[in-house]
Amino acid sequence: MTQITLVAGREKPVRNQHPWVFSGAIADIAGSPKPGDIVDVRSSTNEWLARGYYNPKSQIAVRLLTWRDEPIDGAWWQSHVQRAVAARSHRPQRGPRAAYRLINAENDYLPGLIVDRYGDWLVMQALTLGIDQRKVELAEHLARITHVRGVFERSDVDVRKLEGLRPSAGVLWGEAPPEHIEIQENARLLVDVRHGHKTGHYLDQAPNRGLLYTLIERIKPARVLNVFSYTGGFGVHAALAGAEVVNVDSSSDALALAKANFDLNQTEGELIEADAFSYLREAHEAGEQFDVVVLDPPKFAQNKQQVDKAARGYKDINLSAFRIVKPGGYLMTFSCSGAITEDLFQKIVFGALADAGRQAQILRHLGPGEDHPVALTFPEGAYLKGLLLRVY
Ligand code: SAH
């Protein structure tokens, strides 16, 4: 097996079980590993440290799989997939409308592999070359242990370029999924796993949609503004709980499915196709007021270089949101940028509050559900953070 030796002083993250070895941390490669091959990683003093898969085209040249001297073979992959699946087996709903994340990549110690369950289908993202090479075998194993009807791939994402991979989507195993899969949260929701964002749905926000439902039940009658609504997940929950809801998104496709989702739940919501930044500013100028504003924007910072620009974007929308929340109302605000830490996000929201001249209390720190665990050794995994605020 190829032996990779690290530059002196670059061993610490590997010893701390961080799963990424950057190409700049590599001093020497003994052998000529092929892309995707399993390699050993050694310290500058030749001590064996870890084992992972290799990609010479990526800045993350090795993704580590184990820190024990064990073979990475079919049985290894199967047992690690099995462990991630078993960790979700307590979930109350396992029926045809169950929807949750089954494998959360690095955070489930399977770097580059995302698998979401939507009823009788699994949707997989192979984000790295090492996973791409093994995806059919992984899909077959997953299908065997979850008894689904099909495994569909949605690896049509930009990050694959960093791995030298082209987008890829389609059936990996079994039957093709229907156009829409109906899932159940506190509301019924249609998911377009073939064309929707990510694997079709923002599963990470499920507990927060449930929280909004409970909040509305408590405070109704309520007027809710759901900004960056996508297919209406938060909005349908609010409406079902008794609120009057305005949804704003720039994507007509997302809003078309949002309409179908309101209809499916026999409830209503206003749907506005607009740029959220402009909409929020204009709503303030028009003197609009809401009992609850939900802000769930897309990832503004793709990397650390974009943090400052992203911070200005977050501040802008949060400032506008504070201005249109009724005194005593609520703001549910999120960031899904991995490069924006929870601490920084709170500071940005604080800055917006100060500029708005309002007061706000943190009622809850928000994050994804337990099906999206974050490995303690991988802080990059904590991408979704949010705050539930009461605003005076
Ligand atoms: N809250 C949603 C997920 C939001 S994803 C849920 O629970 O399912 C982010 C959404 O923001 C996407 O639907 C995208 O179309 C939309 N979006 C991105 N940029 C936007 C902009 N400038 N104005 C309005 N919507 C935007």
Short mmCIF file of C-alpha atoms and ligand atoms in Angstrom, two decimals:
data_model
loop_
_atom_site.label_atom_id
_atom_site.label_comp_id
_atom_site.label_asym_id
_atom_site.label_seq_id
_atom_site.Cartn_x
_atom_site.Cartn_y
_atom_site.Cartn_z
CA MET A 1 0.00 0.00 0.00
CA THR A 2 1.18 3.52 -0.78
CA GLN A 3 2.79 5.34 2.14
CA ILE A 4 2.22 9.10 2.38
CA THR A 5 4.52 11.07 4.67
CA LEU A 6 3.39 14.37 6.17
CA VAL A 7 5.38 17.58 6.39
CA ALA A 8 6.90 17.98 9.87
CA GLY A 9 4.48 19.90 12.10
CA ARG A 10 1.39 19.04 10.03
CA GLU A 11 0.49 15.86 11.96
CA LYS A 12 -1.71 17.39 14.64
CA PRO A 13 -5.06 17.41 12.82
CA VAL A 14 -4.51 13.80 11.73
CA ARG A 15 -3.69 12.76 15.31
CA ASN A 16 -6.84 14.59 16.41
CA GLN A 17 -8.86 12.53 13.93
CA HIS A 18 -9.74 15.39 11.61
CA PRO A 19 -10.65 13.52 8.39
CA TRP A 20 -8.91 15.80 5.86
CA VAL A 21 -5.26 15.75 4.72
CA PHE A 22 -4.50 18.75 2.50
CA SER A 23 -2.07 18.33 -0.38
CA GLY A 24 0.16 21.03 1.16
CA ALA A 25 0.65 18.87 4.26
CA ILE A 26 2.19 16.04 2.21
CA ALA A 27 5.99 15.78 2.06
CA ASP A 28 6.37 12.52 0.18
CA ILE A 29 4.37 9.83 -1.62
CA ALA A 30 6.15 6.46 -1.78
CA GLY A 31 4.57 4.53 -4.65
CA SER A 32 2.19 5.63 -7.37
CA PRO A 33 -1.33 5.41 -5.99
CA LYS A 34 -4.19 5.59 -8.44
CA PRO A 35 -7.02 8.06 -7.79
CA GLY A 36 -9.35 6.56 -5.17
CA ASP A 37 -6.80 4.05 -3.82
CA ILE A 38 -6.45 3.40 -0.11
CA VAL A 39 -3.24 4.90 1.28
CA ASP A 40 -1.43 5.01 4.63
CA VAL A 41 -0.56 8.33 6.24
CA ARG A 42 2.64 8.60 8.32
CA SER A 43 4.24 11.30 10.42
CA SER A 44 7.43 13.05 9.34
CA THR A 45 9.25 10.60 11.66
CA ASN A 46 7.62 7.63 9.86
CA GLU A 47 5.08 6.75 12.54
CA TRP A 48 1.87 5.17 11.14
CA LEU A 49 -1.07 7.52 11.81
CA ALA A 50 -4.11 6.75 9.70
CA ARG A 51 -5.54 5.31 6.49
CA GLY A 52 -7.85 6.81 3.88
CA TYR A 53 -8.66 7.24 0.20
CA TYR A 54 -6.55 9.32 -2.15
CA ASN A 55 -7.34 11.88 -4.84
CA PRO A 56 -4.39 13.71 -6.46
CA LYS A 57 -6.79 16.18 -8.16
CA SER A 58 -8.28 17.46 -4.90
CA GLN A 59 -6.74 19.92 -2.46
CA ILE A 60 -7.98 17.46 0.13
CA ALA A 61 -5.62 14.77 -1.12
CA VAL A 62 -6.61 12.14 1.45
CA ARG A 63 -9.90 11.67 3.30
CA LEU A 64 -9.20 9.56 6.34
CA LEU A 65 -11.32 6.54 7.13
CA THR A 66 -9.58 4.92 10.08
CA TRP A 67 -6.98 5.61 12.72
CA ARG A 68 -6.59 1.88 13.45
CA ASP A 69 -4.50 -0.53 11.46
CA GLU A 70 -7.44 -2.35 9.85
CA PRO A 71 -8.12 -3.26 6.21
CA ILE A 72 -10.45 -0.94 4.26
CA ASP A 73 -12.30 -3.60 2.30
CA GLY A 74 -15.91 -4.38 1.41
CA ALA A 75 -16.59 -5.56 4.97
CA TRP A 76 -15.25 -2.26 6.37
CA TRP A 77 -17.55 -0.16 4.18
CA GLN A 78 -20.51 -2.39 4.99
CA SER A 79 -19.99 -2.24 8.74
CA HIS A 80 -19.65 1.55 8.70
CA VAL A 81 -22.78 2.00 6.57
CA GLN A 82 -24.57 -0.44 8.88
CA ARG A 83 -23.52 1.55 11.94
CA ALA A 84 -24.88 4.83 10.53
CA VAL A 85 -28.16 3.16 9.57
CA ALA A 86 -28.47 1.47 12.98
CA ALA A 87 -28.00 4.86 14.69
CA ARG A 88 -31.27 6.00 13.05
CA SER A 89 -33.25 2.82 13.64
CA HIS A 90 -34.99 4.26 16.72
CA ARG A 91 -36.74 6.86 14.58
CA PRO A 92 -40.47 6.73 15.25
CA GLN A 93 -41.55 6.84 11.62
CA ARG A 94 -40.14 4.19 9.35
CA GLY A 95 -43.12 3.93 7.02
CA PRO A 96 -43.52 5.00 3.40
CA ARG A 97 -43.51 8.71 4.38
CA ALA A 98 -40.45 8.64 6.61
CA ALA A 99 -37.78 11.16 5.65
CA TYR A 100 -34.43 11.63 7.31
CA ARG A 101 -30.70 11.63 6.72
CA LEU A 102 -29.22 8.16 6.88
CA ILE A 103 -25.54 8.98 6.33
CA ASN A 104 -24.04 12.40 7.06
CA ALA A 105 -20.65 12.08 5.34
CA GLU A 106 -17.61 13.01 7.47
CA ASN A 107 -19.89 13.25 10.52
CA ASP A 108 -20.75 9.57 10.17
CA TYR A 109 -17.10 8.74 9.46
CA LEU A 110 -17.87 8.14 5.78
CA PRO A 111 -16.30 11.20 4.11
CA GLY A 112 -18.00 12.36 0.93
CA LEU A 113 -21.10 10.17 1.30
CA ILE A 114 -24.55 11.67 1.88
CA VAL A 115 -27.59 9.42 1.91
CA ASP A 116 -31.13 10.61 2.62
CA ARG A 117 -34.19 8.44 2.99
CA TYR A 118 -37.50 9.49 1.45
CA GLY A 119 -40.03 6.74 2.08
CA ASP A 120 -39.18 3.79 -0.15
CA TRP A 121 -36.26 5.52 -1.85
CA LEU A 122 -32.76 6.51 -0.91
CA VAL A 123 -31.07 9.51 -2.50
CA MET A 124 -27.28 9.48 -2.54
CA GLN A 125 -24.69 12.18 -3.12
CA ALA A 126 -21.18 10.95 -3.91
CA LEU A 127 -19.23 14.14 -3.29
CA THR A 128 -15.70 12.75 -3.67
CA LEU A 129 -13.81 10.54 -6.08
CA GLY A 130 -13.23 7.91 -3.41
CA ILE A 131 -16.98 7.54 -2.91
CA ASP A 132 -17.81 7.92 -6.60
CA GLN A 133 -15.71 4.84 -7.39
CA ARG A 134 -17.53 2.79 -4.76
CA LYS A 135 -21.06 4.18 -5.15
CA VAL A 136 -22.66 1.20 -6.88
CA GLU A 137 -21.38 -1.23 -4.27
CA LEU A 138 -22.51 1.16 -1.51
CA ALA A 139 -25.95 1.53 -3.11
CA GLU A 140 -26.39 -2.24 -3.33
CA HIS A 141 -25.46 -2.67 0.30
CA LEU A 142 -27.73 0.17 1.42
CA ALA A 143 -30.64 -1.26 -0.57
CA ARG A 144 -30.13 -4.66 1.09
CA ILE A 145 -30.22 -3.33 4.62
CA THR A 146 -32.96 -0.70 4.21
CA HIS A 147 -35.31 -2.70 1.91
CA VAL A 148 -36.02 0.33 -0.27
CA ARG A 149 -37.36 0.16 -3.83
CA GLY A 150 -34.57 2.21 -5.33
CA VAL A 151 -31.42 4.22 -4.79
CA PHE A 152 -31.25 7.43 -6.81
CA GLU A 153 -28.08 9.47 -7.26
CA ARG A 154 -28.02 13.28 -7.06
CA SER A 155 -24.32 14.00 -7.40
CA ASP A 156 -25.02 16.99 -9.65
CA VAL A 157 -23.30 19.46 -7.36
CA ASP A 158 -20.52 21.99 -7.89
CA VAL A 159 -18.22 20.66 -5.15
CA ARG A 160 -17.51 17.63 -7.35
CA LYS A 161 -15.46 19.91 -9.62
CA LEU A 162 -12.95 20.28 -6.79
CA GLU A 163 -12.52 16.50 -6.99
CA GLY A 164 -12.12 16.49 -10.78
CA LEU A 165 -15.56 14.90 -11.19
CA ARG A 166 -18.44 15.75 -13.49
CA PRO A 167 -22.03 15.95 -12.26
CA SER A 168 -23.84 12.64 -12.14
CA ALA A 169 -27.50 11.81 -11.49
CA GLY A 170 -29.81 8.87 -12.08
CA VAL A 171 -30.84 5.47 -10.80
CA LEU A 172 -28.01 3.62 -9.02
CA TRP A 173 -30.06 0.64 -7.94
CA GLY A 174 -33.63 -0.64 -8.35
CA GLU A 175 -36.61 1.42 -9.48
CA ALA A 176 -36.65 5.08 -10.50
CA PRO A 177 -38.44 7.30 -7.96
CA PRO A 178 -41.78 8.88 -8.84
CA GLU A 179 -41.87 12.55 -9.84
CA HIS A 180 -42.80 13.52 -6.28
CA ILE A 181 -42.37 11.52 -3.08
CA GLU A 182 -44.78 12.44 -0.31
CA ILE A 183 -43.20 12.65 3.14
CA GLN A 184 -44.62 13.44 6.56
CA GLU A 185 -43.25 15.99 9.02
CA ASN A 186 -45.86 17.87 11.06
CA ALA A 187 -47.31 18.49 7.60
CA ARG A 188 -47.34 16.37 4.46
CA LEU A 189 -44.77 17.53 1.93
CA LEU A 190 -44.00 16.61 -1.67
CA VAL A 191 -40.32 16.18 -2.48
CA ASP A 192 -38.88 16.31 -5.99
CA VAL A 193 -35.84 14.11 -5.51
CA ARG A 194 -34.90 14.27 -9.20
CA HIS A 195 -34.71 18.06 -9.58
CA GLY A 196 -34.99 19.64 -6.13
CA HIS A 197 -32.14 21.24 -4.23
CA LYS A 198 -29.59 18.96 -2.56
CA THR A 199 -31.34 15.57 -2.38
CA GLY A 200 -34.71 17.25 -2.90
CA HIS A 201 -35.56 18.63 0.53
CA TYR A 202 -33.89 20.49 3.41
CA LEU A 203 -34.18 17.62 5.88
CA ASP A 204 -31.86 19.39 8.32
CA GLN A 205 -34.59 21.96 9.09
CA ALA A 206 -37.29 19.40 9.99
CA PRO A 207 -37.14 19.98 13.78
CA ASN A 208 -37.25 23.75 13.28
CA ARG A 209 -40.32 23.47 11.06
CA GLY A 210 -41.86 21.47 13.93
CA LEU A 211 -40.85 24.20 16.38
CA LEU A 212 -42.54 26.85 14.21
CA TYR A 213 -45.71 24.75 14.18
CA THR A 214 -45.74 24.62 17.99
CA LEU A 215 -44.99 28.33 18.30
CA ILE A 216 -47.87 29.27 15.98
CA GLU A 217 -50.29 27.00 17.83
CA ARG A 218 -49.40 28.95 20.98
CA ILE A 219 -49.55 32.49 19.63
CA LYS A 220 -52.19 32.36 16.87
CA PRO A 221 -53.78 34.29 15.26
CA ALA A 222 -50.48 35.15 13.64
CA ARG A 223 -49.15 36.60 10.41
CA VAL A 224 -45.96 34.86 9.25
CA LEU A 225 -43.39 35.88 6.65
CA ASN A 226 -41.44 32.88 5.35
CA VAL A 227 -38.44 34.25 3.47
CA PHE A 228 -36.39 31.91 1.25
CA SER A 229 -39.38 29.58 1.38
CA TYR A 230 -38.17 26.99 -1.16
CA THR A 231 -41.07 24.47 -1.46
CA GLY A 232 -42.91 26.01 1.48
CA GLY A 233 -41.78 23.73 4.31
CA PHE A 234 -41.89 26.35 7.08
CA GLY A 235 -44.88 28.09 5.51
CA VAL A 236 -47.09 25.00 5.28
CA HIS A 237 -46.27 24.17 8.91
CA ALA A 238 -47.23 27.68 10.01
CA ALA A 239 -50.44 27.64 7.98
CA LEU A 240 -51.48 24.22 9.28
CA ALA A 241 -50.97 25.50 12.81
CA GLY A 242 -53.31 28.39 12.05
CA ALA A 243 -51.22 31.26 10.69
CA GLU A 244 -51.71 33.51 7.70
CA VAL A 245 -48.52 33.05 5.67
CA VAL A 246 -46.59 34.98 3.03
CA ASN A 247 -43.84 32.98 1.31
CA VAL A 248 -41.03 34.62 -0.66
CA ASP A 249 -38.56 32.87 -2.96
CA SER A 250 -36.78 33.75 -6.20
CA SER A 251 -37.36 30.31 -7.77
CA SER A 252 -40.59 29.78 -9.67
CA ASP A 253 -40.05 25.99 -9.63
CA ALA A 254 -39.74 26.01 -5.85
CA LEU A 255 -42.89 28.12 -5.54
CA ALA A 256 -44.83 25.82 -7.88
CA LEU A 257 -44.11 22.91 -5.56
CA ALA A 258 -44.87 25.13 -2.55
CA LYS A 259 -48.33 25.70 -4.07
CA ALA A 260 -48.79 21.94 -4.41
CA ASN A 261 -47.70 21.51 -0.79
CA PHE A 262 -50.25 24.05 0.50
CA ASP A 263 -52.93 22.31 -1.58
CA LEU A 264 -51.93 18.87 -0.31
CA ASN A 265 -52.47 20.07 3.25
CA GLN A 266 -55.73 21.81 2.32
CA THR A 267 -54.38 25.08 3.50
CA GLU A 268 -53.33 28.36 1.91
CA GLY A 269 -50.37 30.65 1.66
CA GLU A 270 -49.47 33.67 -0.41
CA LEU A 271 -46.58 32.92 -2.78
CA ILE A 272 -44.36 35.75 -3.97
CA GLU A 273 -41.60 35.31 -6.53
CA ALA A 274 -39.08 37.99 -5.62
CA ASP A 275 -35.55 38.74 -4.54
CA ALA A 276 -35.61 38.46 -0.76
CA PHE A 277 -33.30 41.42 -0.17
CA SER A 278 -35.54 43.78 -2.16
CA TYR A 279 -38.75 42.27 -0.82
CA LEU A 280 -37.67 42.76 2.79
CA ARG A 281 -36.64 46.38 2.22
CA GLU A 282 -39.87 47.17 0.38
CA ALA A 283 -41.97 45.45 3.05
CA HIS A 284 -40.41 47.76 5.64
CA GLU A 285 -40.99 50.84 3.49
CA ALA A 286 -44.61 49.78 3.01
CA GLY A 287 -45.03 49.50 6.80
CA GLU A 288 -45.71 45.73 6.76
CA GLN A 289 -45.72 43.98 10.13
CA PHE A 290 -45.51 40.28 10.97
CA ASP A 291 -45.83 38.26 14.18
CA VAL A 292 -43.13 35.86 12.99
CA VAL A 293 -40.42 36.19 10.35
CA VAL A 294 -38.47 33.13 9.21
CA LEU A 295 -35.18 33.74 7.40
CA ASP A 296 -33.59 30.62 5.95
CA PRO A 297 -31.25 31.87 3.23
CA PRO A 298 -29.00 29.75 1.02
CA LYS A 299 -25.33 29.41 1.87
CA PHE A 300 -23.92 32.96 1.48
CA ALA A 301 -20.28 31.96 2.23
CA GLN A 302 -18.97 29.08 0.14
CA ASN A 303 -15.57 29.34 1.87
CA LYS A 304 -13.54 31.40 4.35
CA GLN A 305 -12.66 34.04 1.74
CA GLN A 306 -16.34 34.88 1.37
CA VAL A 307 -17.07 35.39 5.08
CA ASP A 308 -17.00 39.22 5.07
CA LYS A 309 -19.28 39.54 2.08
CA ALA A 310 -21.61 36.90 3.48
CA ALA A 311 -21.70 38.69 6.85
CA ARG A 312 -22.93 41.85 5.11
CA GLY A 313 -25.66 39.81 3.41
CA TYR A 314 -26.80 38.21 6.66
CA LYS A 315 -26.78 41.58 8.40
CA ASP A 316 -28.84 43.17 5.63
CA ILE A 317 -31.66 40.62 5.73
CA ASN A 318 -31.70 40.40 9.53
CA LEU A 319 -31.85 44.21 9.83
CA SER A 320 -34.84 44.33 7.49
CA ALA A 321 -36.45 41.43 9.32
CA PHE A 322 -36.11 43.11 12.74
CA ARG A 323 -37.81 46.20 11.32
CA ILE A 324 -40.92 44.30 10.25
CA VAL A 325 -41.45 42.11 13.32
CA LYS A 326 -44.24 43.38 15.56
CA PRO A 327 -43.18 44.27 19.11
CA GLY A 328 -43.45 41.02 21.07
CA GLY A 329 -43.13 39.00 17.84
CA TYR A 330 -40.53 36.46 16.80
CA LEU A 331 -37.63 36.09 14.40
CA MET A 332 -36.37 32.64 13.43
CA THR A 333 -33.09 33.25 11.64
CA PHE A 334 -30.57 30.82 10.15
CA SER A 335 -27.23 30.48 8.45
CA CYS A 336 -26.13 27.31 6.68
CA SER A 337 -22.65 28.61 5.82
CA GLY A 338 -20.03 26.32 7.32
CA ALA A 339 -17.53 29.19 7.27
CA ILE A 340 -19.76 31.34 9.53
CA THR A 341 -19.43 30.04 13.09
CA GLU A 342 -22.31 30.09 15.54
CA ASP A 343 -20.53 32.80 17.50
CA LEU A 344 -19.99 34.98 14.44
CA PHE A 345 -23.59 34.48 13.34
CA GLN A 346 -24.84 35.68 16.71
CA LYS A 347 -22.60 38.77 16.44
CA ILE A 348 -23.95 39.56 12.96
CA VAL A 349 -27.54 39.27 14.18
CA PHE A 350 -26.64 41.46 17.17
CA GLY A 351 -25.23 44.09 14.78
CA ALA A 352 -28.46 44.06 12.79
CA LEU A 353 -30.51 44.40 15.98
CA ALA A 354 -28.49 47.41 17.12
CA ASP A 355 -28.97 49.12 13.74
CA ALA A 356 -32.69 48.39 13.84
CA GLY A 357 -32.91 49.99 17.28
CA ARG A 358 -34.90 47.05 18.66
CA GLN A 359 -34.49 44.66 21.59
CA ALA A 360 -34.37 40.87 21.27
CA GLN A 361 -34.01 37.84 23.51
CA ILE A 362 -32.59 34.47 22.52
CA LEU A 363 -35.23 31.86 23.27
CA ARG A 364 -33.40 28.99 21.59
CA HIS A 365 -30.23 28.19 19.74
CA LEU A 366 -31.27 26.18 16.70
CA GLY A 367 -29.55 23.52 14.66
CA PRO A 368 -30.29 20.38 12.67
CA GLY A 369 -31.90 17.25 14.08
CA GLU A 370 -30.13 14.18 15.44
CA ASP A 371 -30.15 12.57 12.02
CA HIS A 372 -27.53 15.21 11.12
CA PRO A 373 -24.91 14.52 13.79
CA VAL A 374 -21.71 16.58 13.87
CA ALA A 375 -18.48 14.69 14.58
CA LEU A 376 -16.65 16.45 17.41
CA THR A 377 -13.43 16.05 15.46
CA PHE A 378 -14.97 17.85 12.45
CA PRO A 379 -16.14 21.38 13.32
CA GLU A 380 -16.84 22.03 9.62
CA GLY A 381 -19.81 19.68 10.06
CA ALA A 382 -21.69 22.26 12.16
CA TYR A 383 -22.90 24.23 9.15
CA LEU A 384 -26.52 24.93 10.15
CA LYS A 385 -27.06 27.33 13.02
CA GLY A 386 -29.98 29.51 13.95
CA LEU A 387 -31.66 31.58 16.62
CA LEU A 388 -35.25 31.86 17.78
CA LEU A 389 -35.59 35.42 19.05
CA ARG A 390 -38.38 37.36 20.73
CA VAL A 391 -38.27 40.89 19.46
CA TYR A 392 -39.47 44.05 21.28
N1 SAH B 1 -36.57 27.16 4.19
C1 SAH B 1 -36.53 26.19 3.13
C2 SAH B 1 -35.15 26.04 2.53
C3 SAH B 1 -34.57 27.32 1.97
S1 SAH B 1 -33.28 27.04 0.82
C4 SAH B 1 -37.09 24.87 3.63
O1 SAH B 1 -37.35 24.71 4.84
O2 SAH B 1 -37.27 23.96 2.81
C5 SAH B 1 -32.96 28.62 0.20
C6 SAH B 1 -33.97 29.15 -0.80
O3 SAH B 1 -33.58 30.49 -1.10
C7 SAH B 1 -34.03 28.45 -2.15
O4 SAH B 1 -35.34 28.03 -2.39
C8 SAH B 1 -33.63 29.52 -3.20
O5 SAH B 1 -34.44 29.47 -4.37
C9 SAH B 1 -33.92 30.78 -2.45
N2 SAH B 1 -33.15 31.97 -2.81
C10 SAH B 1 -31.84 32.06 -3.08
N3 SAH B 1 -31.46 33.35 -3.28
C11 SAH B 1 -32.60 34.09 -3.15
C12 SAH B 1 -32.88 35.48 -3.22
N4 SAH B 1 -31.94 36.39 -3.47
N5 SAH B 1 -34.15 35.89 -3.01
C13 SAH B 1 -35.13 34.99 -2.75
N6 SAH B 1 -34.91 33.67 -2.66
C14 SAH B 1 -33.66 33.22 -2.86
#
